[in-house]
Amino acid sequence: MTDWTAADMPSMTDRTVVVTGANSGLGLEGSKAFARQGATVVMACRSVDRGEAAADEIRAAVADASLDVRECDLGDLDSVASFADGLRDDYDAVDVLCNNAGVMAIPRSETEDGFETQFGVNHLGHFALTGRLLDLLDAADEKARIVTQSSGLHERGEIDFEDLQSEASYDRWDAYAQSKLANLLFAYELQRRLERYGWDDVVSVACHPGYADTDLQFRGPRETGSTARAVAMRVANAVFAQSAERGALPMLYAATADDVSGGEYVGPGGLFGMRGAPEFQESSPASTDEGAAERLWTVSADLTGVEYDFGEEPVVDATADADGSGGSTGRRVATVAVAGGAALVIGRWLARRRHGDGN
């Protein structure tokens, strides 16, 4: 996969791709690349107006782009359900689902359903959406893929099952890291369950963008009114970040490359995992904790009310991977497991400055 770019993507003609957060950043660049390869792209956006503006930008670059902008607010489970119902009414199948949307390091707030926003949007919203679209993914003519966007900052994360909603205490970076660790636990556990129930035609893959220059970094400073943080982010982006177009490559690789079989973690292979062509990488030991993944799955199903219908009986013994290999989910072939290292350092530095932020 050395020097792999979007130009190496296969034809996506007659395929339907759903991208959350498609109106900006990685979602916009990913949608543009899918459209360029002939896919019908369903742009799932919290704001339809911003989604339509993004669609106009894509059409300016890809004249024959097939785009369908739809409202999907991942912070509102009713909106997620309505989006899924509407998609089921209008489409026979979904070939790729990119769980891409997210928020980062914002002041504590709650979703429409009362969840801490970063955990609610980044993890629970995508958990609910994936479960509601599982039948459409299973109906795809070719092997369907579920791609979940994580972050190198997952390495900082811990799942606090006693305070998942950060009600007792809240640190914006810790909450973000928890949500990104949850993304990986979900992606790997989903792959294990797909295998266990014999769903050979649907696979789950995780990815991270490295350090990409997007608007994601600036929402937190905007909401806190912190000029110092905004300036720090702007400088860090200028020095370290790759473009959003390059940052979307791991997601595009995970969604389309031939050597993806399920359970992989794809990220940039260059400087400290912050930039470069996509490669398979190792995620943190905490992300492969199957006990935590199963517990998180149970809690997520209870909180969202979404149960995944895999069928009556498993076709693979769940204890078959008791040696810890994790089946294909355990296949990580990067030679250096440093993905997101520098971004982690920057995040920690910014977190340490939180009490000294100026306005």
mmCIF file of C-alpha atoms in Angstrom:
data_model
loop_
_atom_site.group_PDB
_atom_site.id
_atom_site.type_symbol
_atom_site.label_atom_id
_atom_site.label_comp_id
_atom_site.label_asym_id
_atom_site.label_seq_id
_atom_site.Cartn_x
_atom_site.Cartn_y
_atom_site.Cartn_z
ATOM 1 C CA MET A 1 0.000 0.000 0.000
ATOM 2 C CA THR A 2 3.064 2.255 -0.305
ATOM 3 C CA ASP A 3 2.098 5.711 -1.627
ATOM 4 C CA TRP A 4 -1.536 4.641 -2.034
ATOM 5 C CA THR A 5 -3.789 7.545 -2.996
ATOM 6 C CA ALA A 6 -7.436 8.058 -3.874
ATOM 7 C CA ALA A 7 -6.504 7.516 -7.517
ATOM 8 C CA ASP A 8 -5.918 3.855 -6.603
ATOM 9 C CA MET A 9 -9.520 3.343 -5.511
ATOM 10 C CA PRO A 10 -11.527 0.871 -7.595
ATOM 11 C CA SER A 11 -14.632 1.862 -9.513
ATOM 12 C CA MET A 12 -17.584 2.450 -7.189
ATOM 13 C CA THR A 13 -20.198 2.544 -9.957
ATOM 14 C CA ASP A 14 -23.576 1.176 -8.850
ATOM 15 C CA ARG A 15 -22.484 1.220 -5.217
ATOM 16 C CA THR A 16 -24.048 3.219 -2.396
ATOM 17 C CA VAL A 17 -21.876 4.803 0.271
ATOM 18 C CA VAL A 18 -23.143 6.490 3.448
ATOM 19 C CA VAL A 19 -20.807 9.046 5.033
ATOM 20 C CA THR A 20 -21.639 10.737 8.332
ATOM 21 C CA GLY A 21 -20.334 14.243 8.857
ATOM 22 C CA ALA A 22 -20.084 14.615 5.087
ATOM 23 C CA ASN A 23 -20.400 18.401 4.967
ATOM 24 C CA SER A 24 -16.844 19.232 6.072
ATOM 25 C CA GLY A 25 -13.326 17.969 6.669
ATOM 26 C CA LEU A 26 -12.631 14.279 6.226
ATOM 27 C CA GLY A 27 -16.277 13.525 5.434
ATOM 28 C CA LEU A 28 -16.379 16.085 2.643
ATOM 29 C CA GLU A 29 -13.107 14.892 1.117
ATOM 30 C CA GLY A 30 -14.147 11.260 1.438
ATOM 31 C CA SER A 31 -17.518 11.954 -0.172
ATOM 32 C CA LYS A 32 -15.794 13.743 -3.029
ATOM 33 C CA ALA A 33 -13.449 10.778 -3.623
ATOM 34 C CA PHE A 34 -16.292 8.237 -3.537
ATOM 35 C CA ALA A 35 -18.320 10.363 -5.971
ATOM 36 C CA ARG A 36 -15.345 10.684 -8.308
ATOM 37 C CA GLN A 37 -15.202 6.868 -8.491
ATOM 38 C CA GLY A 38 -18.880 6.682 -9.455
ATOM 39 C CA ALA A 39 -20.574 5.888 -6.141
ATOM 40 C CA THR A 40 -23.913 7.250 -5.059
ATOM 41 C CA VAL A 41 -22.973 9.072 -1.858
ATOM 42 C CA VAL A 42 -25.536 9.595 0.871
ATOM 43 C CA MET A 43 -24.258 12.606 2.788
ATOM 44 C CA ALA A 44 -25.548 12.212 6.342
ATOM 45 C CA CYS A 45 -25.347 15.666 7.921
ATOM 46 C CA ARG A 46 -26.685 17.330 11.039
ATOM 47 C CA SER A 47 -27.432 20.453 8.972
ATOM 48 C CA VAL A 48 -29.036 19.914 5.582
ATOM 49 C CA ASP A 49 -28.140 23.466 4.551
ATOM 50 C CA ARG A 50 -24.445 22.867 5.227
ATOM 51 C CA GLY A 51 -24.752 19.489 3.540
ATOM 52 C CA GLU A 52 -26.200 21.030 0.397
ATOM 53 C CA ALA A 53 -23.438 23.633 0.325
ATOM 54 C CA ALA A 54 -20.883 20.816 0.563
ATOM 55 C CA ALA A 55 -22.685 18.911 -2.199
ATOM 56 C CA ASP A 56 -22.448 21.995 -4.431
ATOM 57 C CA GLU A 57 -18.693 22.082 -3.758
ATOM 58 C CA ILE A 58 -18.384 18.418 -4.742
ATOM 59 C CA ARG A 59 -20.427 18.925 -7.917
ATOM 60 C CA ALA A 60 -18.108 21.766 -8.892
ATOM 61 C CA ALA A 61 -15.206 19.308 -8.765
ATOM 62 C CA VAL A 62 -17.056 16.174 -9.957
ATOM 63 C CA ALA A 63 -19.572 17.163 -12.616
ATOM 64 C CA ASP A 64 -21.508 13.883 -12.650
ATOM 65 C CA ALA A 65 -21.492 13.345 -8.880
ATOM 66 C CA SER A 66 -24.453 11.364 -7.550
ATOM 67 C CA LEU A 67 -25.199 12.861 -4.137
ATOM 68 C CA ASP A 68 -28.073 12.539 -1.704
ATOM 69 C CA VAL A 69 -27.997 14.957 1.247
ATOM 70 C CA ARG A 70 -30.020 13.811 4.247
ATOM 71 C CA GLU A 71 -30.433 14.969 7.814
ATOM 72 C CA CYS A 72 -28.858 12.745 10.446
ATOM 73 C CA ASP A 73 -28.115 14.226 13.865
ATOM 74 C CA LEU A 74 -26.027 11.663 15.728
ATOM 75 C CA GLY A 75 -26.816 13.483 18.956
ATOM 76 C CA ASP A 76 -30.492 12.639 18.587
ATOM 77 C CA LEU A 77 -31.470 8.965 18.446
ATOM 78 C CA ASP A 78 -34.851 9.834 16.919
ATOM 79 C CA SER A 79 -33.026 11.578 14.063
ATOM 80 C CA VAL A 80 -30.795 8.517 13.593
ATOM 81 C CA ALA A 81 -33.866 6.275 13.444
ATOM 82 C CA SER A 82 -35.625 8.566 10.956
ATOM 83 C CA PHE A 83 -32.554 8.679 8.746
ATOM 84 C CA ALA A 84 -32.283 4.884 8.737
ATOM 85 C CA ASP A 85 -36.001 4.469 8.005
ATOM 86 C CA GLY A 86 -35.806 6.926 5.117
ATOM 87 C CA LEU A 87 -32.783 5.176 3.689
ATOM 88 C CA ARG A 88 -34.551 1.842 3.889
ATOM 89 C CA ASP A 89 -37.516 3.293 2.015
ATOM 90 C CA ASP A 90 -35.370 4.577 -0.855
ATOM 91 C CA TYR A 91 -32.460 2.139 -1.140
ATOM 92 C CA ASP A 92 -32.242 -1.617 -1.486
ATOM 93 C CA ALA A 93 -28.719 -1.889 -0.097
ATOM 94 C CA VAL A 94 -25.764 0.014 1.342
ATOM 95 C CA ASP A 95 -22.279 -1.039 0.262
ATOM 96 C CA VAL A 96 -20.160 1.125 2.571
ATOM 97 C CA LEU A 97 -20.970 2.893 5.819
ATOM 98 C CA CYS A 98 -18.371 5.414 6.980
ATOM 99 C CA ASN A 99 -18.906 6.278 10.650
ATOM 100 C CA ASN A 100 -16.921 9.465 10.336
ATOM 101 C CA ALA A 101 -18.674 12.347 12.096
ATOM 102 C CA GLY A 102 -17.406 13.523 15.435
ATOM 103 C CA VAL A 103 -16.789 16.320 17.908
ATOM 104 C CA MET A 104 -13.549 16.930 19.798
ATOM 105 C CA ALA A 105 -12.573 18.448 23.136
ATOM 106 C CA ILE A 106 -15.656 20.603 23.625
ATOM 107 C CA PRO A 107 -17.073 21.921 26.909
ATOM 108 C CA ARG A 108 -19.377 19.448 28.593
ATOM 109 C CA SER A 109 -22.860 19.356 27.128
ATOM 110 C CA GLU A 110 -25.512 16.720 26.551
ATOM 111 C CA THR A 111 -27.232 15.288 23.514
ATOM 112 C CA GLU A 112 -30.998 15.308 23.016
ATOM 113 C CA ASP A 113 -31.061 11.945 24.811
ATOM 114 C CA GLY A 114 -29.040 13.116 27.811
ATOM 115 C CA PHE A 115 -25.671 11.594 26.901
ATOM 116 C CA GLU A 116 -22.382 13.453 27.289
ATOM 117 C CA THR A 117 -21.978 14.878 23.800
ATOM 118 C CA GLN A 118 -18.626 13.417 22.780
ATOM 119 C CA PHE A 119 -19.555 9.916 23.939
ATOM 120 C CA GLY A 120 -23.091 10.316 22.581
ATOM 121 C CA VAL A 121 -22.178 11.587 19.110
ATOM 122 C CA ASN A 122 -18.857 9.864 18.479
ATOM 123 C CA HIS A 123 -19.832 6.433 19.802
ATOM 124 C CA LEU A 124 -23.478 5.923 20.717
ATOM 125 C CA GLY A 125 -24.885 7.670 17.646
ATOM 126 C CA HIS A 126 -22.778 5.525 15.342
ATOM 127 C CA PHE A 127 -23.566 2.375 17.332
ATOM 128 C CA ALA A 128 -27.272 3.061 16.814
ATOM 129 C CA LEU A 129 -26.887 3.995 13.150
ATOM 130 C CA THR A 130 -24.873 0.894 12.286
ATOM 131 C CA GLY A 131 -27.353 -1.386 14.000
ATOM 132 C CA ARG A 132 -30.266 0.186 12.140
ATOM 133 C CA LEU A 133 -28.513 -0.152 8.755
ATOM 134 C CA LEU A 134 -27.230 -3.696 9.251
ATOM 135 C CA ASP A 135 -29.898 -5.270 7.035
ATOM 136 C CA LEU A 136 -29.128 -2.860 4.173
ATOM 137 C CA LEU A 137 -25.420 -3.646 4.460
ATOM 138 C CA ASP A 138 -26.189 -7.363 4.394
ATOM 139 C CA ALA A 139 -28.199 -6.829 1.198
ATOM 140 C CA ALA A 140 -25.210 -5.470 -0.769
ATOM 141 C CA ASP A 141 -24.242 -7.426 -3.881
ATOM 142 C CA GLU A 142 -20.574 -7.404 -2.942
ATOM 143 C CA LYS A 143 -18.923 -7.556 0.473
ATOM 144 C CA ALA A 144 -20.070 -4.520 2.451
ATOM 145 C CA ARG A 145 -17.807 -2.546 4.758
ATOM 146 C CA ILE A 146 -18.401 -0.612 7.959
ATOM 147 C CA VAL A 147 -15.569 1.856 8.542
ATOM 148 C CA THR A 148 -15.356 3.544 11.933
ATOM 149 C CA GLN A 149 -13.152 6.600 12.374
ATOM 150 C CA SER A 150 -11.080 6.662 15.560
ATOM 151 C CA SER A 151 -8.045 8.763 16.536
ATOM 152 C CA GLY A 152 -4.478 8.347 17.719
ATOM 153 C CA LEU A 153 -5.721 9.944 20.931
ATOM 154 C CA HIS A 154 -7.576 6.699 21.725
ATOM 155 C CA GLU A 155 -4.259 5.690 23.314
ATOM 156 C CA ARG A 156 -4.987 8.148 26.120
ATOM 157 C CA GLY A 157 -8.488 6.773 26.593
ATOM 158 C CA GLU A 158 -10.046 4.753 29.382
ATOM 159 C CA ILE A 159 -13.642 3.539 29.505
ATOM 160 C CA ASP A 160 -15.044 4.717 32.827
ATOM 161 C CA PHE A 161 -18.022 2.405 33.172
ATOM 162 C CA GLU A 162 -18.866 4.021 36.536
ATOM 163 C CA ASP A 163 -19.162 7.478 34.925
ATOM 164 C CA LEU A 164 -19.583 7.026 31.166
ATOM 165 C CA GLN A 165 -21.368 10.357 30.843
ATOM 166 C CA SER A 166 -18.656 12.249 32.778
ATOM 167 C CA GLU A 167 -21.166 13.532 35.307
ATOM 168 C CA ALA A 168 -18.889 13.194 38.344
ATOM 169 C CA SER A 169 -15.962 14.911 36.648
ATOM 170 C CA TYR A 170 -15.239 16.148 33.140
ATOM 171 C CA ASP A 171 -12.080 16.771 31.174
ATOM 172 C CA ARG A 172 -12.743 17.547 27.519
ATOM 173 C CA TRP A 173 -9.663 15.651 26.270
ATOM 174 C CA ASP A 174 -10.300 12.626 28.486
ATOM 175 C CA ALA A 175 -13.899 12.495 27.263
ATOM 176 C CA TYR A 176 -12.737 12.689 23.651
ATOM 177 C CA ALA A 177 -10.149 9.956 24.184
ATOM 178 C CA GLN A 178 -12.774 7.750 25.851
ATOM 179 C CA SER A 179 -15.095 8.171 22.845
ATOM 180 C CA LYS A 180 -12.313 7.320 20.391
ATOM 181 C CA LEU A 181 -11.355 4.227 22.390
ATOM 182 C CA ALA A 182 -15.038 3.275 22.348
ATOM 183 C CA ASN A 183 -14.985 3.561 18.541
ATOM 184 C CA LEU A 184 -12.233 0.938 18.354
ATOM 185 C CA LEU A 185 -13.770 -1.384 20.928
ATOM 186 C CA PHE A 186 -16.996 -1.207 18.912
ATOM 187 C CA ALA A 187 -15.346 -1.761 15.521
ATOM 188 C CA TYR A 188 -13.400 -4.813 16.704
ATOM 189 C CA GLU A 189 -16.316 -6.296 18.644
ATOM 190 C CA LEU A 190 -18.587 -5.818 15.633
ATOM 191 C CA GLN A 191 -16.129 -7.755 13.479
ATOM 192 C CA ARG A 192 -15.980 -10.567 16.048
ATOM 193 C CA ARG A 193 -19.776 -10.795 16.116
ATOM 194 C CA LEU A 194 -20.051 -10.727 12.325
ATOM 195 C CA GLU A 195 -17.620 -13.638 12.199
ATOM 196 C CA ARG A 196 -19.311 -15.481 15.040
ATOM 197 C CA TYR A 197 -22.702 -15.375 13.325
ATOM 198 C CA GLY A 198 -21.370 -16.213 9.881
ATOM 199 C CA TRP A 199 -21.863 -12.795 8.267
ATOM 200 C CA ASP A 200 -19.115 -13.320 5.721
ATOM 201 C CA ASP A 201 -20.362 -10.560 3.408
ATOM 202 C CA VAL A 202 -20.072 -7.680 5.884
ATOM 203 C CA VAL A 203 -16.834 -6.592 7.552
ATOM 204 C CA SER A 204 -15.944 -3.980 10.156
ATOM 205 C CA VAL A 205 -12.747 -1.933 9.894
ATOM 206 C CA ALA A 206 -11.306 0.947 11.933
ATOM 207 C CA CYS A 207 -9.134 3.847 10.859
ATOM 208 C CA HIS A 208 -7.661 7.134 11.995
ATOM 209 C CA PRO A 209 -6.655 10.189 9.960
ATOM 210 C CA GLY A 210 -3.424 11.092 11.702
ATOM 211 C CA TYR A 211 -3.190 14.811 12.218
ATOM 212 C CA ALA A 212 -5.407 16.388 9.575
ATOM 213 C CA ASP A 213 -6.155 20.069 9.135
ATOM 214 C CA THR A 214 -9.922 20.254 9.612
ATOM 215 C CA ASP A 215 -12.443 22.374 11.488
ATOM 216 C CA LEU A 216 -12.705 19.659 14.164
ATOM 217 C CA GLN A 217 -9.911 21.222 16.202
ATOM 218 C CA PHE A 218 -11.570 24.625 16.379
ATOM 219 C CA ARG A 219 -15.022 23.873 17.741
ATOM 220 C CA GLY A 220 -13.723 23.521 21.303
ATOM 221 C CA PRO A 221 -11.880 26.866 21.273
ATOM 222 C CA ARG A 222 -14.928 28.535 19.687
ATOM 223 C CA GLU A 223 -17.300 27.218 22.336
ATOM 224 C CA THR A 224 -15.009 28.222 25.201
ATOM 225 C CA GLY A 225 -14.108 31.535 23.617
ATOM 226 C CA SER A 226 -10.438 30.658 23.989
ATOM 227 C CA THR A 227 -8.245 32.685 21.681
ATOM 228 C CA ALA A 228 -5.103 31.016 23.066
ATOM 229 C CA ARG A 229 -6.308 27.528 22.204
ATOM 230 C CA ALA A 230 -7.441 28.625 18.759
ATOM 231 C CA VAL A 231 -4.036 30.154 18.041
ATOM 232 C CA ALA A 232 -2.248 27.047 19.360
ATOM 233 C CA MET A 233 -4.363 24.831 17.131
ATOM 234 C CA ARG A 234 -3.782 27.056 14.130
ATOM 235 C CA VAL A 235 -0.006 26.921 14.655
ATOM 236 C CA ALA A 236 -0.028 23.164 15.245
ATOM 237 C CA ASN A 237 -2.088 22.607 12.100
ATOM 238 C CA ALA A 238 0.300 24.712 10.047
ATOM 239 C CA VAL A 239 3.376 22.879 11.339
ATOM 240 C CA PHE A 240 2.251 19.275 11.780
ATOM 241 C CA ALA A 241 -1.030 18.638 9.980
ATOM 242 C CA GLN A 242 -1.608 17.131 6.581
ATOM 243 C CA SER A 243 -4.534 18.257 4.455
ATOM 244 C CA ALA A 244 -8.048 16.952 5.005
ATOM 245 C CA GLU A 245 -7.777 15.326 1.578
ATOM 246 C CA ARG A 246 -4.749 13.324 2.746
ATOM 247 C CA GLY A 247 -6.353 12.706 6.130
ATOM 248 C CA ALA A 248 -9.281 10.978 4.423
ATOM 249 C CA LEU A 249 -7.019 8.381 2.782
ATOM 250 C CA PRO A 250 -7.088 5.825 5.660
ATOM 251 C CA MET A 251 -10.903 5.873 5.577
ATOM 252 C CA LEU A 252 -10.914 5.475 1.796
ATOM 253 C CA TYR A 253 -8.383 2.651 1.977
ATOM 254 C CA ALA A 254 -10.382 0.864 4.681
ATOM 255 C CA ALA A 255 -13.526 1.243 2.572
ATOM 256 C CA THR A 256 -12.150 0.025 -0.769
ATOM 257 C CA ALA A 257 -8.740 -1.699 -0.719
ATOM 258 C CA ASP A 258 -8.558 -5.348 -1.748
ATOM 259 C CA ASP A 259 -6.388 -6.516 1.164
ATOM 260 C CA VAL A 260 -8.860 -5.424 3.850
ATOM 261 C CA SER A 261 -10.585 -8.470 5.313
ATOM 262 C CA GLY A 262 -12.086 -7.131 8.542
ATOM 263 C CA GLY A 263 -10.769 -6.127 11.940
ATOM 264 C CA GLU A 264 -7.904 -3.980 10.710
ATOM 265 C CA TYR A 265 -6.816 -0.542 11.922
ATOM 266 C CA VAL A 266 -5.639 1.762 9.130
ATOM 267 C CA GLY A 267 -3.701 4.982 9.616
ATOM 268 C CA PRO A 268 -1.036 7.188 8.029
ATOM 269 C CA GLY A 269 2.362 5.507 7.841
ATOM 270 C CA GLY A 270 4.534 8.616 7.911
ATOM 271 C CA LEU A 271 5.873 10.938 10.621
ATOM 272 C CA PHE A 272 4.714 9.586 13.997
ATOM 273 C CA GLY A 273 1.490 8.373 12.402
ATOM 274 C CA MET A 274 0.451 11.961 11.734
ATOM 275 C CA ARG A 275 0.726 11.985 7.951
ATOM 276 C CA GLY A 276 1.543 9.792 4.980
ATOM 277 C CA ALA A 277 0.079 6.969 2.952
ATOM 278 C CA PRO A 278 -2.287 4.545 4.716
ATOM 279 C CA GLU A 279 -1.008 1.340 6.292
ATOM 280 C CA PHE A 280 -2.211 -1.296 8.744
ATOM 281 C CA GLN A 281 -1.261 -0.345 12.298
ATOM 282 C CA GLU A 282 -1.543 -1.526 15.886
ATOM 283 C CA SER A 283 -3.962 0.149 18.250
ATOM 284 C CA SER A 284 -3.563 0.296 22.014
ATOM 285 C CA PRO A 285 -3.827 -2.806 24.226
ATOM 286 C CA ALA A 286 -6.951 -1.302 25.800
ATOM 287 C CA SER A 287 -8.665 -1.270 22.405
ATOM 288 C CA THR A 288 -8.342 -5.048 22.070
ATOM 289 C CA ASP A 289 -9.755 -5.845 25.536
ATOM 290 C CA GLU A 290 -12.579 -8.203 24.591
ATOM 291 C CA GLY A 291 -14.134 -8.118 28.049
ATOM 292 C CA ALA A 292 -14.401 -4.341 27.947
ATOM 293 C CA ALA A 293 -15.716 -4.497 24.382
ATOM 294 C CA GLU A 294 -18.494 -6.912 25.317
ATOM 295 C CA ARG A 295 -19.442 -4.806 28.335
ATOM 296 C CA LEU A 296 -19.467 -1.632 26.247
ATOM 297 C CA TRP A 297 -21.636 -3.350 23.630
ATOM 298 C CA THR A 298 -24.191 -4.359 26.269
ATOM 299 C CA VAL A 299 -24.256 -0.875 27.792
ATOM 300 C CA SER A 300 -24.518 0.770 24.350
ATOM 301 C CA ALA A 301 -27.441 -1.423 23.344
ATOM 302 C CA ASP A 302 -29.188 -0.595 26.605
ATOM 303 C CA LEU A 303 -28.596 3.159 26.296
ATOM 304 C CA THR A 304 -29.646 3.408 22.634
ATOM 305 C CA GLY A 305 -32.348 0.747 22.611
ATOM 306 C CA VAL A 306 -30.811 -0.705 19.438
ATOM 307 C CA GLU A 307 -30.340 -4.459 19.324
ATOM 308 C CA TYR A 308 -28.310 -5.988 16.488
ATOM 309 C CA ASP A 309 -30.133 -8.840 14.767
ATOM 310 C CA PHE A 310 -27.407 -11.254 13.700
ATOM 311 C CA GLY A 311 -29.646 -14.306 13.685
ATOM 312 C CA GLU A 312 -30.638 -17.116 15.960
ATOM 313 C CA GLU A 313 -27.460 -19.071 16.667
ATOM 314 C CA PRO A 314 -23.724 -18.335 16.362
ATOM 315 C CA VAL A 315 -21.973 -20.462 13.747
ATOM 316 C CA VAL A 316 -18.549 -19.982 15.340
ATOM 317 C CA ASP A 317 -17.696 -20.825 18.956
ATOM 318 C CA ALA A 318 -17.051 -17.563 20.791
ATOM 319 C CA THR A 319 -14.276 -19.287 22.766
ATOM 320 C CA ALA A 320 -12.350 -20.249 19.631
ATOM 321 C CA ASP A 321 -10.072 -17.229 20.043
ATOM 322 C CA ALA A 322 -9.486 -17.704 23.740
ATOM 323 C CA ASP A 323 -5.753 -17.640 23.073
ATOM 324 C CA GLY A 324 -6.132 -13.889 22.561
ATOM 325 C CA SER A 325 -5.379 -13.877 18.865
ATOM 326 C CA GLY A 326 -8.797 -12.385 18.171
ATOM 327 C CA GLY A 327 -9.156 -13.939 14.707
ATOM 328 C CA SER A 328 -8.797 -11.439 11.883
ATOM 329 C CA THR A 329 -9.374 -8.699 14.434
ATOM 330 C CA GLY A 330 -5.973 -9.505 15.828
ATOM 331 C CA ARG A 331 -4.185 -8.993 12.502
ATOM 332 C CA ARG A 332 -2.080 -5.868 12.808
ATOM 333 C CA VAL A 333 0.890 -5.718 10.465
ATOM 334 C CA ALA A 334 2.488 -2.328 11.082
ATOM 335 C CA THR A 335 6.166 -2.490 11.965
ATOM 336 C CA VAL A 336 5.899 0.507 14.283
ATOM 337 C CA ALA A 337 2.856 1.081 16.483
ATOM 338 C CA VAL A 338 3.172 4.834 16.960
ATOM 339 C CA ALA A 339 0.005 6.036 15.245
ATOM 340 C CA GLY A 340 -1.036 9.407 16.454
ATOM 341 C CA GLY A 341 1.891 9.725 18.878
ATOM 342 C CA ALA A 342 2.665 13.357 18.205
ATOM 343 C CA ALA A 343 -1.031 14.255 18.101
ATOM 344 C CA LEU A 344 -1.311 12.611 21.533
ATOM 345 C CA VAL A 345 1.519 14.769 22.856
ATOM 346 C CA ILE A 346 -0.081 17.915 21.446
ATOM 347 C CA GLY A 347 -3.453 16.969 22.941
ATOM 348 C CA ARG A 348 -1.906 16.400 26.354
ATOM 349 C CA TRP A 349 -0.056 19.720 26.163
ATOM 350 C CA LEU A 350 -3.250 21.535 25.322
ATOM 351 C CA ALA A 351 -5.082 19.733 28.121
ATOM 352 C CA ARG A 352 -2.425 20.797 30.630
ATOM 353 C CA ARG A 353 -2.971 24.407 29.508
ATOM 354 C CA ARG A 354 -6.715 24.322 30.060
ATOM 355 C CA HIS A 355 -6.621 26.308 33.292
ATOM 356 C CA GLY A 356 -4.432 28.952 31.715
ATOM 357 C CA ASP A 357 -6.406 29.517 28.530
ATOM 358 C CA GLY A 358 -6.923 33.158 27.637
ATOM 359 C CA ASN A 359 -9.945 34.567 25.886
#
